[in-house]
Coordinates of C-alpha atoms in Angstrom, one line a residue:
Chain A
X1 CA 150.6 146.1 105.3
X2 CA 150.3 144.8 101.8
X3 CA 147.1 145.6 99.9
X4 CA 145.7 145.5 96.4
X5 CA 143.3 147.9 94.6
X6 CA 141.6 146.9 91.4
X7 CA 140.2 149.9 89.5
X8 CA 136.9 149.2 88.0
X9 CA 134.7 146.4 89.3
X10 CA 133.2 145.9 85.9
X11 CA 134.9 146.3 82.5
X12 CA 133.2 145.7 79.2
X13 CA 135.0 145.5 75.8
X14 CA 134.1 144.3 72.3
X15 CA 135.4 141.1 70.9
X16 CA 138.7 141.7 69.3
X17 CA 139.4 144.9 71.3
X18 CA 142.2 145.5 73.8
X19 CA 141.6 144.2 77.3
X20 CA 143.1 146.4 80.2
X21 CA 142.5 145.5 83.8
X22 CA 144.1 147.7 86.3
X23 CA 145.8 146.7 89.6
X24 CA 147.7 148.9 92.0
X25 CA 149.5 147.4 95.1
X26 CA 150.9 148.6 98.3
X27 CA 153.7 146.6 99.8
X28 CA 156.5 147.4 102.3
X29 CA 158.7 144.8 100.7
X30 CA 159.4 143.9 97.1
X31 CA 156.2 142.4 96.1
X32 CA 155.3 139.1 94.5
X33 CA 152.2 139.7 92.4
X34 CA 149.7 137.4 90.7
X35 CA 146.7 137.5 88.5
X36 CA 144.0 134.9 88.8
X37 CA 140.9 134.2 86.7
X38 CA 137.6 132.8 88.0
X39 CA 134.9 131.4 85.8
X40 CA 131.4 130.9 87.2
X41 CA 131.1 128.3 89.9
X42 CA 134.8 127.5 89.6
X43 CA 137.9 128.0 91.6
X44 CA 140.8 130.4 90.8
X45 CA 143.2 129.7 87.9
X46 CA 146.6 131.3 87.9
X47 CA 147.1 133.5 84.8
X48 CA 150.6 134.8 85.5
X49 CA 153.0 135.8 88.3
X50 CA 155.7 138.4 89.0
X51 CA 158.5 137.4 91.3
X52 CA 161.1 140.1 90.8
X53 CA 162.6 138.8 87.5
X54 CA 161.4 140.3 84.2
X55 CA 159.0 143.2 84.6
X56 CA 156.9 142.1 81.6
X57 CA 155.3 138.8 82.4
X58 CA 153.6 136.6 79.9
X59 CA 150.8 134.3 81.1
X60 CA 148.3 131.8 79.7
X61 CA 145.6 132.5 77.1
X62 CA 147.5 135.5 75.6
X63 CA 147.5 137.6 78.7
X64 CA 150.5 139.6 80.0
X65 CA 151.2 142.1 82.7
X66 CA 153.8 144.7 83.3
X67 CA 155.3 145.5 86.7
X68 CA 155.9 149.2 87.2
X69 CA 157.5 150.0 90.5
X70 CA 157.3 153.7 90.1
X71 CA 153.6 153.5 89.6
X72 CA 153.1 150.6 92.0
X73 CA 151.0 149.0 89.3
X74 CA 150.6 145.5 87.7
X75 CA 148.0 146.0 85.0
X76 CA 146.8 143.0 83.0
X77 CA 146.4 143.3 79.2
X78 CA 145.4 141.2 76.2
X79 CA 145.7 142.6 72.7
X80 CA 142.5 141.0 71.4
X81 CA 139.6 139.9 73.5
X82 CA 137.8 136.6 72.9
X83 CA 134.3 135.7 74.1
X84 CA 135.9 133.0 76.3
X85 CA 137.7 135.7 78.3
X86 CA 134.5 136.7 80.0
X87 CA 135.1 136.0 83.7
X88 CA 136.2 137.6 86.9
X89 CA 139.8 138.6 87.4
X90 CA 141.7 139.0 90.6
X91 CA 145.0 140.6 91.3
X92 CA 146.8 139.4 94.4
X93 CA 149.9 140.2 96.4
X94 CA 151.8 137.6 98.4
X95 CA 152.4 138.6 102.0
X96 CA 155.7 137.7 103.6
X97 CA 154.9 136.4 107.0
X98 CA 156.7 133.1 106.9
X99 CA 153.6 131.6 105.5
X100 CA 151.7 131.3 102.3
X101 CA 149.1 134.1 102.3
X102 CA 147.6 136.1 99.5
X103 CA 145.8 139.4 99.8
X104 CA 143.3 139.9 96.9
X105 CA 141.8 142.8 95.2
X106 CA 138.0 143.0 95.0
X107 CA 138.0 141.6 91.5
X108 CA 137.1 142.9 88.0
X109 CA 134.2 141.3 86.1
X110 CA 135.1 141.3 82.4
X111 CA 132.3 141.2 79.9
X112 CA 132.9 140.7 76.2
X113 CA 130.4 142.1 73.7
X114 CA 130.0 140.3 70.3
Chain B
X1 CA 149.3 115.5 88.0
X2 CA 145.9 115.8 89.6
X3 CA 144.9 119.2 90.8
X4 CA 143.6 120.4 94.2
X5 CA 140.5 118.4 95.1
X6 CA 137.8 119.8 97.4
X7 CA 134.9 117.8 98.7
X8 CA 132.0 118.2 98.8
X9 CA 131.3 120.7 96.0
X10 CA 128.0 121.8 97.5
X11 CA 126.6 121.8 101.0
X12 CA 123.4 123.0 102.6
X13 CA 123.4 123.3 106.4
X14 CA 121.1 124.7 109.0
X15 CA 122.0 127.5 111.4
X16 CA 123.7 126.1 114.5
X17 CA 125.0 123.0 112.9
X18 CA 128.7 122.3 112.2
X19 CA 130.4 121.4 108.9
X20 CA 133.6 119.9 107.8
X21 CA 135.2 120.6 104.4
X22 CA 138.0 118.5 102.9
X23 CA 140.9 119.5 100.7
X24 CA 143.5 117.2 99.0
X25 CA 146.5 119.2 97.7
X26 CA 148.5 118.6 94.6
X27 CA 150.8 115.6 95.2
X28 CA 154.0 116.7 96.8
X29 CA 152.6 120.1 98.0
X30 CA 153.0 120.6 101.7
X31 CA 151.3 123.9 102.2
X32 CA 147.5 124.2 102.2
X33 CA 145.7 127.5 102.7
X34 CA 142.0 128.2 102.9
X35 CA 140.0 131.3 101.7
X36 CA 136.4 132.4 102.1
X37 CA 134.8 134.1 99.2
X38 CA 131.6 136.2 99.6
X39 CA 130.1 138.9 97.4
X40 CA 130.4 141.5 100.1
X41 CA 133.8 140.8 101.5
X42 CA 135.6 139.2 98.5
X43 CA 138.4 136.7 99.0
X44 CA 139.6 136.5 102.6
X45 CA 142.4 134.4 104.0
X46 CA 141.3 131.9 106.7
X47 CA 144.5 130.0 107.6
X48 CA 147.4 128.1 106.3
X49 CA 149.0 124.8 107.2
X50 CA 152.4 123.5 106.5
X51 CA 153.6 120.1 107.6
X52 CA 150.6 119.7 109.9
X53 CA 151.3 123.0 111.7
X54 CA 149.1 126.1 111.4
X55 CA 151.5 128.9 110.2
X56 CA 149.1 131.8 109.9
X57 CA 145.5 132.6 110.7
X58 CA 143.2 135.3 109.3
X59 CA 140.8 137.5 111.2
X60 CA 138.0 135.0 111.7
X61 CA 136.3 133.9 114.9
X62 CA 137.3 130.7 116.7
X63 CA 134.3 128.9 115.2
X64 CA 136.6 128.4 112.2
X65 CA 139.3 125.8 112.6
X66 CA 141.3 123.5 110.6
X67 CA 143.9 120.8 110.6
X68 CA 146.3 119.1 108.3
X69 CA 147.2 115.4 108.2
X70 CA 150.5 113.7 107.6
X71 CA 149.6 113.2 103.9
X72 CA 149.1 117.0 103.6
X73 CA 145.3 116.6 103.2
X74 CA 143.5 119.3 105.1
X75 CA 140.1 119.8 106.7
X76 CA 138.4 122.9 107.9
X77 CA 135.6 123.0 110.3
X78 CA 133.0 125.6 111.1
X79 CA 130.9 125.2 114.2
X80 CA 127.7 126.8 115.2
X81 CA 127.0 127.9 111.7
X82 CA 125.5 131.4 111.0
X83 CA 123.7 132.7 108.0
X84 CA 126.8 134.9 107.2
X85 CA 129.0 131.8 106.8
X86 CA 127.3 131.1 103.5
X87 CA 130.2 131.4 101.0
X88 CA 132.5 129.7 98.6
X89 CA 135.3 128.1 100.5
X90 CA 138.5 127.7 98.5
X91 CA 141.5 125.6 99.3
X92 CA 144.9 126.3 97.7
X93 CA 148.1 124.3 97.8
X94 CA 151.7 125.4 97.3
X95 CA 154.9 123.4 96.9
X96 CA 156.6 125.3 99.7
X97 CA 156.3 128.0 102.3
X98 CA 156.8 131.6 101.4
X99 CA 155.8 133.5 98.4
X100 CA 155.2 130.8 95.8
X101 CA 152.2 130.5 93.6
X102 CA 149.1 128.9 95.0
X103 CA 146.9 126.5 93.0
X104 CA 143.3 126.5 93.9
X105 CA 140.6 123.9 94.0
X106 CA 137.1 124.2 92.6
X107 CA 135.7 125.2 96.0
X108 CA 132.9 124.1 98.3
X109 CA 129.8 126.2 98.1
X110 CA 128.3 126.3 101.6
X111 CA 124.7 127.6 102.1
X112 CA 123.4 128.1 105.6
X113 CA 119.6 128.3 106.0

């Protein structure tokens, strides 16, 4: 069965520092992977997706993620954090069952220190 | 293009009551899926509809049900509400079946008292 593990429920970085949010997946088939961001009292916004094309995926707001099959990882990075990046981030894997279903990690809350 | 619209945004219900939540997908999207988000369990898949047919269902009791109309709008219903049903309910739409990206609405915050 497909699953996602996000390492670190809470990450804190200084403004201007590198952001690194970790995601490891388990999948019996080539995975489709996604990162979503959630701001307080909002829904989920798609940051980027991996669908078996380029292993380095660029998303919105300066975020990118690299798919590493050997490490079963899909970590999210941003070179320089902004205060507006403070939010909760979810990694998800798409399950192939003839239907649209996402399995999410537990989320990582990102705090930006001024 | 308008995004996914969920109504209402907030609801307060009493234990034992039932509730209906509504979701209008992005125009042209035929797949609508529902998720429950709670602090303890995180984001959990409820069910997905495509062309008015339920394609998949998560591990929730039968009190949770849904349907999809011919215009792709979807509703979910929870009967005999319990305190533990308090959650943010998120609806997502996709342009097709299979492993395409899902676009989420703002959610409906349900509080059961």
